[in-house]
Coordinates of C-alpha atoms in Angstrom, one line a residue:
M889 CA -5.2 11.8 22.5
T890 CA -7.9 14.4 21.9
K891 CA -11.0 13.0 20.3
M892 CA -11.7 13.9 16.6
M893 CA -14.6 16.3 16.2
N894 CA -16.2 17.1 12.8
E895 CA -19.6 16.9 11.4
L896 CA -18.7 13.4 10.0
S897 CA -16.0 10.9 10.9
I898 CA -15.5 7.9 8.6
L899 CA -14.1 4.9 10.5
T900 CA -12.4 2.0 8.7
V901 CA -10.0 -0.8 9.5
N902 CA -6.8 -1.6 7.7
F903 CA -6.0 -5.3 7.2
H904 CA -3.7 -5.2 4.2
N905 CA -6.0 -2.6 2.7
T906 CA -3.8 0.4 1.8
F907 CA -4.9 0.3 -1.8
E908 CA -8.6 0.1 -1.1
I909 CA -8.6 2.7 1.6
L910 CA -6.7 5.3 -0.4
L911 CA -8.8 4.6 -3.5
N912 CA -12.0 5.0 -1.4
H913 CA -10.7 8.1 0.3
N914 CA -9.8 9.7 -3.1
L915 CA -13.2 8.7 -4.6
T916 CA -15.1 10.1 -1.6
E917 CA -13.2 13.4 -1.6
L918 CA -13.8 13.9 -5.4
Q919 CA -17.5 13.0 -5.1
N920 CA -18.1 15.4 -2.2
K921 CA -15.8 18.2 -3.2
E922 CA -18.7 20.7 -3.3
S923 CA -20.0 19.7 0.2
K924 CA -19.4 22.1 3.1
I925 CA -19.6 19.1 5.6
K926 CA -16.2 18.7 7.3
I927 CA -15.0 15.1 7.2
D928 CA -12.2 13.3 8.9
W929 CA -11.1 9.7 8.3
L930 CA -10.0 7.5 11.3
I931 CA -8.2 4.3 10.4
C932 CA -7.3 1.6 12.9
D933 CA -4.3 -0.2 11.5
N934 CA -4.6 -3.9 12.3
T935 CA -1.5 -4.7 10.2
Y936 CA 0.7 -1.9 11.6
D937 CA 3.5 -4.3 12.4
C938 CA 3.6 -6.2 9.1
D939 CA 1.9 -4.2 6.4
P940 CA 1.2 -0.6 7.7
I941 CA -1.0 1.7 5.8
K942 CA 1.0 4.1 3.6
G943 CA 0.5 7.3 1.7
T944 CA -1.8 9.2 4.1
E945 CA 0.5 12.2 4.7
N946 CA -1.0 15.7 4.2
S947 CA -4.6 14.4 4.3
N948 CA -7.6 14.3 6.6
I949 CA -6.7 10.8 7.6
S950 CA -5.6 9.9 11.2
I951 CA -4.0 6.5 11.9
F952 CA -4.4 4.6 15.2
K953 CA -2.5 1.5 16.3
G954 CA -4.7 -1.5 16.0
I955 CA -4.3 -5.1 17.2
S956 CA -1.4 -7.2 15.9
K957 CA -2.1 -10.3 13.8
L958 CA 0.3 -12.0 16.2
N959 CA -2.5 -12.1 18.7
K960 CA -4.2 -14.5 16.3
L961 CA -7.7 -13.3 17.0
Q962 CA -10.7 -14.7 15.1
R963 CA -11.1 -12.4 12.1
S964 CA -14.4 -10.8 13.0
I965 CA -13.2 -10.2 16.6
H966 CA -10.0 -8.6 15.2
H967 CA -12.1 -6.3 13.0
G968 CA -14.8 -5.5 15.6
S969 CA -12.2 -4.8 18.3
A970 CA -10.5 -2.3 16.0
L971 CA -13.8 -0.5 15.4
N972 CA -14.3 -0.2 19.2
I973 CA -10.9 1.5 19.4
L974 CA -12.0 4.0 16.8
R975 CA -15.4 4.5 18.5
D976 CA -13.5 5.9 21.5
K977 CA -11.5 8.3 19.3
T978 CA -14.3 10.4 17.9
C979 CA -17.2 12.6 19.0
S980 CA -18.5 13.7 15.7
E981 CA -22.2 14.3 15.1
F982 CA -22.3 11.5 12.5
I983 CA -20.1 8.4 12.3
L984 CA -19.8 6.3 9.2
I985 CA -18.5 2.7 9.5
L986 CA -17.2 1.8 6.1
D987 CA -15.5 -1.3 4.8
P988 CA -12.4 -0.4 2.7
D989 CA -13.9 -2.1 -0.4
F990 CA -17.4 -0.7 -0.1
F991 CA -17.6 2.1 -2.7
V992 CA -20.4 4.6 -3.0
L993 CA -21.3 5.4 -6.7
S994 CA -23.0 8.8 -6.2
N995 CA -22.0 12.4 -6.1
N996 CA -22.6 14.6 -3.1
W997 CA -23.8 11.5 -1.2
I998 CA -22.5 12.6 2.2
H999 CA -24.6 15.8 2.3
K1000 CA -27.6 13.8 0.9
C1001 CA -27.4 11.0 3.5
I1002 CA -26.9 13.3 6.5
T1003 CA -29.8 15.5 5.4
F1004 CA -32.0 12.5 4.9
A1005 CA -31.1 11.2 8.4
R1006 CA -31.9 14.5 10.0
N1007 CA -35.1 15.1 8.0
N1008 CA -36.4 11.6 8.9
D1009 CA -35.3 11.5 12.5
L1010 CA -33.1 8.5 11.9
T1011 CA -30.5 6.9 14.1
F1012 CA -29.0 4.5 11.5
I1013 CA -28.8 4.2 7.7
G1014 CA -26.9 1.3 6.2
S1015 CA -26.5 -1.8 4.1
P1016 CA -28.1 -5.1 5.3
W1017 CA -26.4 -8.3 4.3
H1018 CA -26.8 -9.1 0.6
P1019 CA -28.5 -12.3 -0.6
L1020 CA -25.5 -12.9 -2.9
G1021 CA -23.0 -12.5 0.0
P1022 CA -21.3 -15.1 2.1
K1023 CA -23.4 -17.8 3.8
G1024 CA -23.8 -18.1 7.5
I1025 CA -25.8 -16.3 10.2
K1026 CA -26.5 -13.0 8.6
W1027 CA -29.4 -10.5 8.9
F1028 CA -31.5 -8.6 6.4
D1029 CA -33.6 -6.5 8.8
F1030 CA -30.9 -4.2 10.2
P1031 CA -27.7 -2.6 8.9
N1032 CA -24.4 -4.4 9.1
C1033 CA -21.0 -2.7 9.3
H1034 CA -20.1 -2.6 5.6
F1035 CA -21.8 0.8 5.4
L1036 CA -23.4 2.1 8.7
L1037 CA -24.2 5.8 9.2
I1038 CA -24.8 6.6 12.9
N1039 CA -26.5 9.7 14.2
T1040 CA -24.8 10.3 17.6
N1041 CA -27.5 12.7 18.6
K1042 CA -29.8 9.7 18.8
V1043 CA -27.5 7.1 20.4
K1044 CA -24.5 7.2 22.7
L1045 CA -21.4 6.0 21.1
N1046 CA -20.2 4.1 24.2
N1047 CA -23.4 2.0 24.0
L1048 CA -22.2 0.6 20.6
D1049 CA -20.2 -2.6 20.8
F1050 CA -18.9 -3.7 17.4
S1051 CA -17.4 -7.0 18.6
P1052 CA -19.2 -10.0 17.1
A1053 CA -20.9 -12.8 19.1
Y1054 CA -18.3 -15.5 18.6
D1055 CA -18.7 -19.0 20.0
E1056 CA -21.6 -17.9 22.2
F1057 CA -24.5 -19.9 20.7
K1058 CA -24.4 -23.7 20.4
E1059 CA -26.3 -23.6 17.1
D1060 CA -23.5 -21.5 15.6
I1061 CA -21.0 -24.4 15.5
K1062 CA -20.9 -24.4 11.7
V1063 CA -20.3 -20.7 11.2
K1064 CA -17.5 -18.4 12.1
S1065 CA -19.5 -15.9 14.2
R1066 CA -22.5 -13.7 14.4
D1067 CA -20.5 -11.0 12.7
T1068 CA -19.4 -7.5 13.4
G1069 CA -22.5 -5.4 14.2
Y1070 CA -24.6 -8.2 15.5
R1071 CA -24.7 -6.8 19.1
I1072 CA -25.9 -3.4 17.8
R1073 CA -28.7 -5.2 15.9
Q1074 CA -29.7 -7.1 19.0
K1075 CA -29.7 -4.0 21.2
Y1076 CA -31.7 -1.7 18.8
L1077 CA -33.7 -3.7 16.3
N1078 CA -36.9 -3.6 18.4
D1079 CA -36.2 -0.4 20.3
P1080 CA -39.3 1.9 19.6
D1081 CA -37.2 5.0 20.0
I1082 CA -34.7 4.0 17.3
K1083 CA -35.5 4.6 13.6
F1084 CA -33.4 3.3 10.7
R1085 CA -33.5 2.8 7.0
L1086 CA -31.9 0.1 4.9
F1087 CA -30.2 0.0 1.5
N1088 CA -32.0 -2.1 -1.1
P1089 CA -29.9 -5.1 -2.4
K1090 CA -29.9 -5.3 -6.2
E1091 CA -28.2 -7.3 -8.9
T1092 CA -25.1 -5.6 -10.3
P1093 CA -26.0 -3.9 -13.6
E1094 CA -24.6 -5.9 -16.5
N1095 CA -23.1 -2.7 -18.1
F1096 CA -21.1 -2.0 -14.9
I1097 CA -19.8 -5.6 -14.8
N1098 CA -18.7 -5.2 -18.4
K1099 CA -16.9 -2.0 -17.6
L1100 CA -15.1 -3.6 -14.7
S1101 CA -14.2 -6.5 -16.9
D1102 CA -12.6 -4.1 -19.4
I1103 CA -10.0 -3.1 -16.8
G1104 CA -9.2 -6.5 -15.5
F1105 CA -12.0 -7.7 -13.1
N1106 CA -13.2 -11.2 -13.4
K1107 CA -16.9 -11.1 -14.4
E1108 CA -18.0 -13.8 -12.0
F1109 CA -16.4 -12.0 -9.0
S1110 CA -18.0 -8.7 -10.0
K1111 CA -21.4 -10.4 -10.6
Y1112 CA -21.4 -11.9 -7.1
S1113 CA -20.1 -8.8 -5.4
E1114 CA -22.9 -6.8 -3.7
Y1115 CA -24.7 -3.9 -5.3
Y1116 CA -27.2 -1.6 -3.4
E1117 CA -29.4 1.4 -4.0
F1118 CA -30.9 3.8 -1.5
E1119 CA -33.8 6.2 -1.8
N1120 CA -32.5 7.7 -5.1
I1121 CA -29.7 9.1 -3.0
L1122 CA -26.9 6.7 -3.6
K1123 CA -25.7 3.5 -5.2
G1124 CA -23.1 1.3 -3.5
F1125 CA -20.9 -1.5 -4.6
H1126 CA -19.1 -3.9 -2.2
L1127 CA -16.3 -5.6 -4.1
R1128 CA -15.4 -8.0 -1.3
R1129 CA -11.6 -7.9 -1.6
T1130 CA -11.6 -9.0 -5.2
I1131 CA -9.9 -5.7 -5.6
S1132 CA -7.0 -6.9 -3.5
S1133 CA -5.9 -9.5 -6.1
F1134 CA -6.7 -7.0 -8.8
H1135 CA -4.2 -4.4 -7.5
L1136 CA -1.4 -6.9 -7.1
V1137 CA -1.3 -7.5 -10.8
K1138 CA -2.7 -4.2 -12.2
L1139 CA -1.6 -1.5 -9.9
N1140 CA -1.0 0.7 -12.9
E1141 CA -4.7 0.6 -13.6
T1142 CA -5.6 2.4 -10.5
K1143 CA -6.5 5.7 -12.3
K1144 CA -8.7 3.8 -14.7
L1145 CA -10.6 2.2 -11.8
L1146 CA -11.0 5.5 -10.0
N1147 CA -12.2 7.2 -13.3
L1148 CA -14.7 4.3 -13.8
L1149 CA -16.1 4.7 -10.3
I1150 CA -16.4 8.5 -10.7
K1151 CA -18.2 8.1 -14.1
N1152 CA -20.7 5.8 -12.5
S1153 CA -21.3 8.3 -9.7

């Protein structure tokens, strides 16, 4: 298949995430409707044989067959291997690795991020692990793969391996893995030719938690989800799949949630 070529390709993995992906796609398109940057979305469907992504017709979304759950891969290996599939399907100038449930809360953020990367000669912009996130071997000095913008003028795509370091270190016996993106960190963290900038982890604003609560989100889940800010350019909110349980019982509230996210942009 011909590789996708645009100024920006957004890469994400479906694992029972139709709701989150389509919500994120709609939000991103609305926030960046004035931008002249051409965007395509590439989705690797890791539940193609049991819960395939739906509703992507007549959009800028391309779907690629992922890796069946029947292979019973460790979860991070399953995810990272899917990102490696997508890596080989694109040749855009900028690549954005985006978790389905990581929502940007800012208007025109794509143009602003790409301009910032160009003006500051950056290879990567992204979210580090958040102090309120899951425990285990995480890193706070380099972007992870929840939101990772990559300037392919600065690094060759085939040098990026998204697979985690799983069961490779004796001291890791109590954790699942050195997660998706760990190998990229190890390769480039101390490379003098590579420049990157990190989002700043923040506490989720109380008024935003209250607004989410009004449409059905548990306050404790929202409080311990992950909130970020970056250079007065954008704010980001990682809901960590609490949204999945939300949509099962309140699918009719989708428009309210989208409107809430837009109003906070």
